[in-house]
mmCIF file of C-alpha atoms in Angstrom:
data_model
loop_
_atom_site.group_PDB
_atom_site.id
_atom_site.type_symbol
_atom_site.label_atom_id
_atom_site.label_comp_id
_atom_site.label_asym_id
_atom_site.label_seq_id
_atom_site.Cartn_x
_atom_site.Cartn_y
_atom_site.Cartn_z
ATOM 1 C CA UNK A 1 -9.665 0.012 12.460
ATOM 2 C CA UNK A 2 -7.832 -3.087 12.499
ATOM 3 C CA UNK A 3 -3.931 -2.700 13.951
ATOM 4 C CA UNK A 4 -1.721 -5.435 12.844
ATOM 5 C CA UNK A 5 1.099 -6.357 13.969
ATOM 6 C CA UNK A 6 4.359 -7.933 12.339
ATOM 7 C CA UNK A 7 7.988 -9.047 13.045
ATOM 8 C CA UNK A 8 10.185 -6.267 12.119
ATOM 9 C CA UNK A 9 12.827 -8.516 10.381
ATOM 10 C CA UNK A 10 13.745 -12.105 9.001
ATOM 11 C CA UNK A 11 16.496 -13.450 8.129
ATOM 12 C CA UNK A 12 16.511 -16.700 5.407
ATOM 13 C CA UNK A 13 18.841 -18.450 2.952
ATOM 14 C CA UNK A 14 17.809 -19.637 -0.419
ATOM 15 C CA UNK A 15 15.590 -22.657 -0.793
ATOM 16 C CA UNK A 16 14.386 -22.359 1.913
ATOM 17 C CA UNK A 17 10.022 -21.498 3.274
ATOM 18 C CA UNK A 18 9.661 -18.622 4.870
ATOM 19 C CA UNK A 19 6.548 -18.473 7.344
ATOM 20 C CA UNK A 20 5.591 -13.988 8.302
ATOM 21 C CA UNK A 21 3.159 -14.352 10.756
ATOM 22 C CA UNK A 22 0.682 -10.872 11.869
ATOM 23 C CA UNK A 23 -1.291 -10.693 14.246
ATOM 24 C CA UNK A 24 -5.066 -8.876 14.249
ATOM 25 C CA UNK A 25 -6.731 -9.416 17.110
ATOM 26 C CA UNK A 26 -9.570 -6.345 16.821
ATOM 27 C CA UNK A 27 -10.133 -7.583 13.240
ATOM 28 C CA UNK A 28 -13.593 -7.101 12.542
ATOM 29 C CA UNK A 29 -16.413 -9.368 10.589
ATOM 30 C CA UNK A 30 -16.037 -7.750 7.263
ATOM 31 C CA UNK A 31 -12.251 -7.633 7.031
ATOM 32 C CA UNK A 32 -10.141 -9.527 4.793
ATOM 33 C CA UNK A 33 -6.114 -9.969 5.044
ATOM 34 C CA UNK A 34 -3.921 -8.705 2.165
ATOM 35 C CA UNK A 35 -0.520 -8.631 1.964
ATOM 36 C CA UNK A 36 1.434 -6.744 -0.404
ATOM 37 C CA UNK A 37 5.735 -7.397 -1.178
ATOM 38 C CA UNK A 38 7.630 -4.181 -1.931
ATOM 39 C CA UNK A 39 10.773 -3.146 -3.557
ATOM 40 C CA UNK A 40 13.398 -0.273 -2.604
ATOM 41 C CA UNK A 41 11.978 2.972 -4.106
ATOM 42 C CA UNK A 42 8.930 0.743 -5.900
ATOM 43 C CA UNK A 43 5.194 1.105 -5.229
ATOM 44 C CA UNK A 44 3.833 -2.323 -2.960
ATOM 45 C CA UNK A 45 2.737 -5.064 -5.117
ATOM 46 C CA UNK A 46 -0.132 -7.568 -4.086
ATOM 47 C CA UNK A 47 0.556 -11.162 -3.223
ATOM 48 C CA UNK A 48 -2.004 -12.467 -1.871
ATOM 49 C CA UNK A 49 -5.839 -11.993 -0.164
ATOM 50 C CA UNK A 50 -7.741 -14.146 2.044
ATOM 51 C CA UNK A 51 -10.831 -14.168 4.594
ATOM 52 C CA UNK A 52 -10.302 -17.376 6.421
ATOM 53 C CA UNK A 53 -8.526 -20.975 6.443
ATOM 54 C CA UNK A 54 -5.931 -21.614 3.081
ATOM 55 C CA UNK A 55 -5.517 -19.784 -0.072
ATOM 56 C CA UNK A 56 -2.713 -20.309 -2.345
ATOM 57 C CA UNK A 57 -1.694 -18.906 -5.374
ATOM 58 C CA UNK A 58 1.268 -19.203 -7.826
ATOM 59 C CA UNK A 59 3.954 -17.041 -5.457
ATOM 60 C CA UNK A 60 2.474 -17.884 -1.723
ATOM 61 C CA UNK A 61 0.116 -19.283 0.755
ATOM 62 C CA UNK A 62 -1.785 -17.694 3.240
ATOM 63 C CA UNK A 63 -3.080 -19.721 6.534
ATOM 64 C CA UNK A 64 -5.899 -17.656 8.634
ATOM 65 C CA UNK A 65 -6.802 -19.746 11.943
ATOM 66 C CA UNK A 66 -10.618 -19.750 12.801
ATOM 67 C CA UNK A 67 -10.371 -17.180 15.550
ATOM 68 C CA UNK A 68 -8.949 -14.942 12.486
ATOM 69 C CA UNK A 69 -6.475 -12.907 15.069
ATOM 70 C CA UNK A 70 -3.648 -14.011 12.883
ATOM 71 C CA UNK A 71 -2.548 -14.779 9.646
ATOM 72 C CA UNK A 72 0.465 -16.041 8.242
ATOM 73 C CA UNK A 73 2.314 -15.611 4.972
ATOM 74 C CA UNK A 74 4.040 -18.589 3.582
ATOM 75 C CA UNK A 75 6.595 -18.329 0.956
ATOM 76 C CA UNK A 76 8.121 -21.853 -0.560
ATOM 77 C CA UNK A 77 11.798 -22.077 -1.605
ATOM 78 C CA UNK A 78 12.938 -18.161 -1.656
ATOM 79 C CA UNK A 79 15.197 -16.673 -3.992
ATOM 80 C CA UNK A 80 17.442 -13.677 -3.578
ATOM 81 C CA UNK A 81 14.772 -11.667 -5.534
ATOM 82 C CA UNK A 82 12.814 -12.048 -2.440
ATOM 83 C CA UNK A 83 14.247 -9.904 -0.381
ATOM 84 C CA UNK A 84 11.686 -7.166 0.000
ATOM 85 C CA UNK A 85 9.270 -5.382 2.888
ATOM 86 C CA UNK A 86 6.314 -7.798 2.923
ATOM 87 C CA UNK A 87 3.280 -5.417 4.424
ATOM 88 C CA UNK A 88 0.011 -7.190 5.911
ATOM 89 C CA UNK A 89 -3.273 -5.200 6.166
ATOM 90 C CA UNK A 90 -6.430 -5.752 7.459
ATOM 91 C CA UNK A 91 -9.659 -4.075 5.185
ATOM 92 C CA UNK A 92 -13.037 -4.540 4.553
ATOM 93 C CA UNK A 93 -15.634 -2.091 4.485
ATOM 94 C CA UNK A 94 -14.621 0.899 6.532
ATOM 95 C CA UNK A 95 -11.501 1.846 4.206
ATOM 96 C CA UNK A 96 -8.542 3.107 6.041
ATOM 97 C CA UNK A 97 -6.204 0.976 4.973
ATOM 98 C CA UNK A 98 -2.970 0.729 7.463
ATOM 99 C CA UNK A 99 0.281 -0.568 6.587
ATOM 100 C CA UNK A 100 2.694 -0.567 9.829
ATOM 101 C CA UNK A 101 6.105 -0.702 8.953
ATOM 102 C CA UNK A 102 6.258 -4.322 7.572
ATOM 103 C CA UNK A 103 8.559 -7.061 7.878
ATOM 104 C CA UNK A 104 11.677 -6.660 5.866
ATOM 105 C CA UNK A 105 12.901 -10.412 4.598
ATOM 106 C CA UNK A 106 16.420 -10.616 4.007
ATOM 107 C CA UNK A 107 17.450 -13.870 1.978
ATOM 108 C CA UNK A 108 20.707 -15.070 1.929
ATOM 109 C CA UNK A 109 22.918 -16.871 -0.985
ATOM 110 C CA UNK B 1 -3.334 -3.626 -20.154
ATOM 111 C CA UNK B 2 -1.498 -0.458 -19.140
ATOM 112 C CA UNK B 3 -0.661 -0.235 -15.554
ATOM 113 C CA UNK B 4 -0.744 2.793 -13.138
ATOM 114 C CA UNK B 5 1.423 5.511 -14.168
ATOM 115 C CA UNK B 6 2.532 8.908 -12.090
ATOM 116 C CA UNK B 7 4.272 11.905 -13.053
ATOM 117 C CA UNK B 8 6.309 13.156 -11.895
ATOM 118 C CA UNK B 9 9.050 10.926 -10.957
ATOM 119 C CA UNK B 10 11.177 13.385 -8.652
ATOM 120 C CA UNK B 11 10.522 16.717 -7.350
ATOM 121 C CA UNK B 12 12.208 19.186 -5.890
ATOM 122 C CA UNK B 13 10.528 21.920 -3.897
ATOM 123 C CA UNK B 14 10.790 25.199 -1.734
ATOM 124 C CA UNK B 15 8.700 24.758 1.778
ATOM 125 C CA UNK B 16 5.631 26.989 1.445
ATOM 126 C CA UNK B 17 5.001 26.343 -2.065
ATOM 127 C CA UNK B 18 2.169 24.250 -4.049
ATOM 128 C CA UNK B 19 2.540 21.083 -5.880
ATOM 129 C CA UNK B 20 0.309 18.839 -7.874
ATOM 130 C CA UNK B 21 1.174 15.400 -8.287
ATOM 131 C CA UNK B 22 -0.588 13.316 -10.835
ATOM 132 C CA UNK B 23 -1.992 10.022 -11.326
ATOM 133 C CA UNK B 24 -2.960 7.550 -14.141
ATOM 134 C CA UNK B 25 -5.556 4.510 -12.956
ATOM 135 C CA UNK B 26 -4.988 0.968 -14.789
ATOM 136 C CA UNK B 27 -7.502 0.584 -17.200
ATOM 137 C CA UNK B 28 -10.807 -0.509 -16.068
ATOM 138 C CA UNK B 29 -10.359 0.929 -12.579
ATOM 139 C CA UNK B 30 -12.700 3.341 -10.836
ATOM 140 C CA UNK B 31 -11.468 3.699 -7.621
ATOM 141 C CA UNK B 32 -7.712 6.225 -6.402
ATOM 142 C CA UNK B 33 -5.800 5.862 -3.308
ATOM 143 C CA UNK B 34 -2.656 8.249 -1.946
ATOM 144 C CA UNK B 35 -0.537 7.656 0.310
ATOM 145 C CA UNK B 36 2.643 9.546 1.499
ATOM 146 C CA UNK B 37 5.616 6.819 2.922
ATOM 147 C CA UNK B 38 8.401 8.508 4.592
ATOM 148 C CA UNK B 39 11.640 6.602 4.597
ATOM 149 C CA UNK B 40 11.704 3.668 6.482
ATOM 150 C CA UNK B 41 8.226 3.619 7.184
ATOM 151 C CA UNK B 42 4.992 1.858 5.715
ATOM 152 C CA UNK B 43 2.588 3.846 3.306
ATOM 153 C CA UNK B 44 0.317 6.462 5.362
ATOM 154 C CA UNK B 45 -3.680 7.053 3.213
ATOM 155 C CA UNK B 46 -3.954 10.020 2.443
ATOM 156 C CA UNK B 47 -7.138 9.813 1.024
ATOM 157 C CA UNK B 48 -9.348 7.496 -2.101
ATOM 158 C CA UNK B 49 -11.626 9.091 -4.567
ATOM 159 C CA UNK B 50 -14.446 6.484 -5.952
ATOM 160 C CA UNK B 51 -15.772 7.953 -8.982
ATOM 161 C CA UNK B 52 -14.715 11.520 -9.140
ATOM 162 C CA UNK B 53 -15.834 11.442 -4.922
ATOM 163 C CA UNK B 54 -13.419 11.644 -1.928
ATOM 164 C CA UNK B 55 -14.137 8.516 0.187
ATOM 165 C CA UNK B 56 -12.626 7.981 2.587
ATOM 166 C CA UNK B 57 -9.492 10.576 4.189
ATOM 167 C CA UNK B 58 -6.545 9.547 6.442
ATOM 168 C CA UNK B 59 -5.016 11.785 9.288
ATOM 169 C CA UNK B 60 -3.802 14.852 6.671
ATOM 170 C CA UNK B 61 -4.691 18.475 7.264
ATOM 171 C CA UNK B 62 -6.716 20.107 4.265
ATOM 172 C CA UNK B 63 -3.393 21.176 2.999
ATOM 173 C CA UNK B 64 -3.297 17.748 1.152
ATOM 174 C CA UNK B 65 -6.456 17.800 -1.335
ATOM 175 C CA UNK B 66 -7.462 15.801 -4.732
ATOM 176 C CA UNK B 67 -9.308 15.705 -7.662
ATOM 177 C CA UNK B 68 -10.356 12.681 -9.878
ATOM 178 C CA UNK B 69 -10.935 13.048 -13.509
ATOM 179 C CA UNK B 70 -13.804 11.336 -15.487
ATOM 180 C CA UNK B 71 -11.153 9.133 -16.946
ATOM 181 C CA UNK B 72 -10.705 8.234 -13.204
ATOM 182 C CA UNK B 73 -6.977 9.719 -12.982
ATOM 183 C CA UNK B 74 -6.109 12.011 -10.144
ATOM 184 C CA UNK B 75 -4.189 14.555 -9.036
ATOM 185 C CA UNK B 76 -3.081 14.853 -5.097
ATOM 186 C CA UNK B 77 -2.176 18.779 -4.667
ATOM 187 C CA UNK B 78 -0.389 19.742 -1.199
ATOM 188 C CA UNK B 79 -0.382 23.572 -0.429
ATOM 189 C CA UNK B 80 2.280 25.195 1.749
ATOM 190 C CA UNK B 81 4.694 22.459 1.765
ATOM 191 C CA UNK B 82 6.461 21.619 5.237
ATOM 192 C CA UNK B 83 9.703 20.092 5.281
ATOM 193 C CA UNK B 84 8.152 16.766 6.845
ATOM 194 C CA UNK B 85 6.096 16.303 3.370
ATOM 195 C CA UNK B 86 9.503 15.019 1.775
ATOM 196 C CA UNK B 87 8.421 11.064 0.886
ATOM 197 C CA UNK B 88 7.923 9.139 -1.528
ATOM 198 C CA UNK B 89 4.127 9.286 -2.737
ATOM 199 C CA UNK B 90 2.014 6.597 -4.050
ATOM 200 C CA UNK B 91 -1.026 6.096 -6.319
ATOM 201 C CA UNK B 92 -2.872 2.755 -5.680
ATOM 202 C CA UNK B 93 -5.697 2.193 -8.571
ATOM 203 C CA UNK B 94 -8.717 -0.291 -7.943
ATOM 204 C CA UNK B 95 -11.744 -2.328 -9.511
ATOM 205 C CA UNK B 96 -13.760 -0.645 -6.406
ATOM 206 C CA UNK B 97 -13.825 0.102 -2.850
ATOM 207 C CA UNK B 98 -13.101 -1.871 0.043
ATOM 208 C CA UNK B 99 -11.161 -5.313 -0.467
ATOM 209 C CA UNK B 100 -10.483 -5.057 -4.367
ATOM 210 C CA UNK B 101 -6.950 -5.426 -4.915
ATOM 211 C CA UNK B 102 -5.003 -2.066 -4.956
ATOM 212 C CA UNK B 103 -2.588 -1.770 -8.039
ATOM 213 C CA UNK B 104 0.543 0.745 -7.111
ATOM 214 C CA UNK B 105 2.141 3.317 -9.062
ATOM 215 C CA UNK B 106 5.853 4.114 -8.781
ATOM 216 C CA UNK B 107 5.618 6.699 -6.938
ATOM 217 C CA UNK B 108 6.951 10.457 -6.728
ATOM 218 C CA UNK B 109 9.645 11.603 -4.090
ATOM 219 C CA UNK B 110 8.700 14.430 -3.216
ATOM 220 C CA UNK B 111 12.012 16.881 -1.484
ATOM 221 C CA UNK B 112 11.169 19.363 0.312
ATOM 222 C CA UNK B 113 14.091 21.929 1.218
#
């Protein structure tokens, strides 16, 4: 099983990118990254999924190196509404999917 | 498109009693996750059921078992309730196994006294 590993907090203002980087250094062949955003007291909600180099969607962008032992999240000009626990999880075919505790993103005004 | 719906919301319970805890899949999805997420922590699998089949099962004692319907919703029972069971617990619906995108419930809190 693939352990990842994230910052535990961030701290950013409004307007501004904000870059969550995890690292995965046993991932194996058939995993992909996910990450998932989630509210106080809400269920996690996808963002975004990716096997290797970019992908980008309408809310973020996801880099994944060649090596694949990282990934990072990138999310362009953040809002207050932000502010959430943004989970990254390795999973592919073997499916125990681990969470970790997350980063939590705190944006300020 | 309906989304993932779970009843009920809160719950309050003795330790060493039963509870079932149940689970509507979006429509078009096959494929139930559960996970238990204490406060402050990330969601723990409990288990996935893949049409009407367990497959797959986190670190939980047998206590913690499940069904899945033909309709694909589920139901996550947990027998002789501990006080460490209190969390919040989550249904995750999918297209399939594996990498398919995992589409969350609300959730239940579960308290435990």
């Amino acid at each position: 099983l693939a352990k990842t590993t994230q910052p535990i907090s961030m701290d950013s203002y409004e307007g501004q990118e904000v870059n969550i980087t995890c690292s995965h250094n046993n991932i194996a062949t058939n995993d992909y990254i996910t990450w998932y955003q989630q509210f106080p007291s809400q269920g996690p909600r996808f963002i975004i999924q990716g096997y290797k180099t970019k992908v980008t969607n309408e809310v973020a962008s996801l880099f994944i190196p060649a090596d694949r032992k990282s990934s990072t999240l990138s999310l362009p000009r953040v809002s207050l509404s932000d502010t959430a626990v943004y989970y990254c999880l390795a999973q592919g075919g073997s499916y125990i999917p681990t969470f970790g505790r997350g980063t939590s993103l705190i944006v300020h005004p | 498109e309906t989304g993932v719906t779970q009843s009920p919301t809160h719950l309050i319970k003795t330790r060493g009693q039963q509870v079932t805890l149940r689970c509507s899949s979006q429509s078009g999805h096959n494929t139930v996750s559960w996970y238990q997420q204490a406060l402050g922590q990330g969601p723990q699998f409990i288990f996935q059921y893949y049409r009407e089949e367990e497959n797959g099962r986190g670190n939980f004692p047998p206590r913690f078992s499940g069904l899945q319907f033909p309709n694909y919703s589920s139901e996550l029972n947990v027998n002789a309730l501990e006080l460490d069971d209190s969390a919040l617990y989550l249904c995750a619906s999918s297209a399939g196994t594996g990498v398919y995108e995992q589409y969350f419930g609300p959730g239940t809190r579960l308290t435990v006294t």
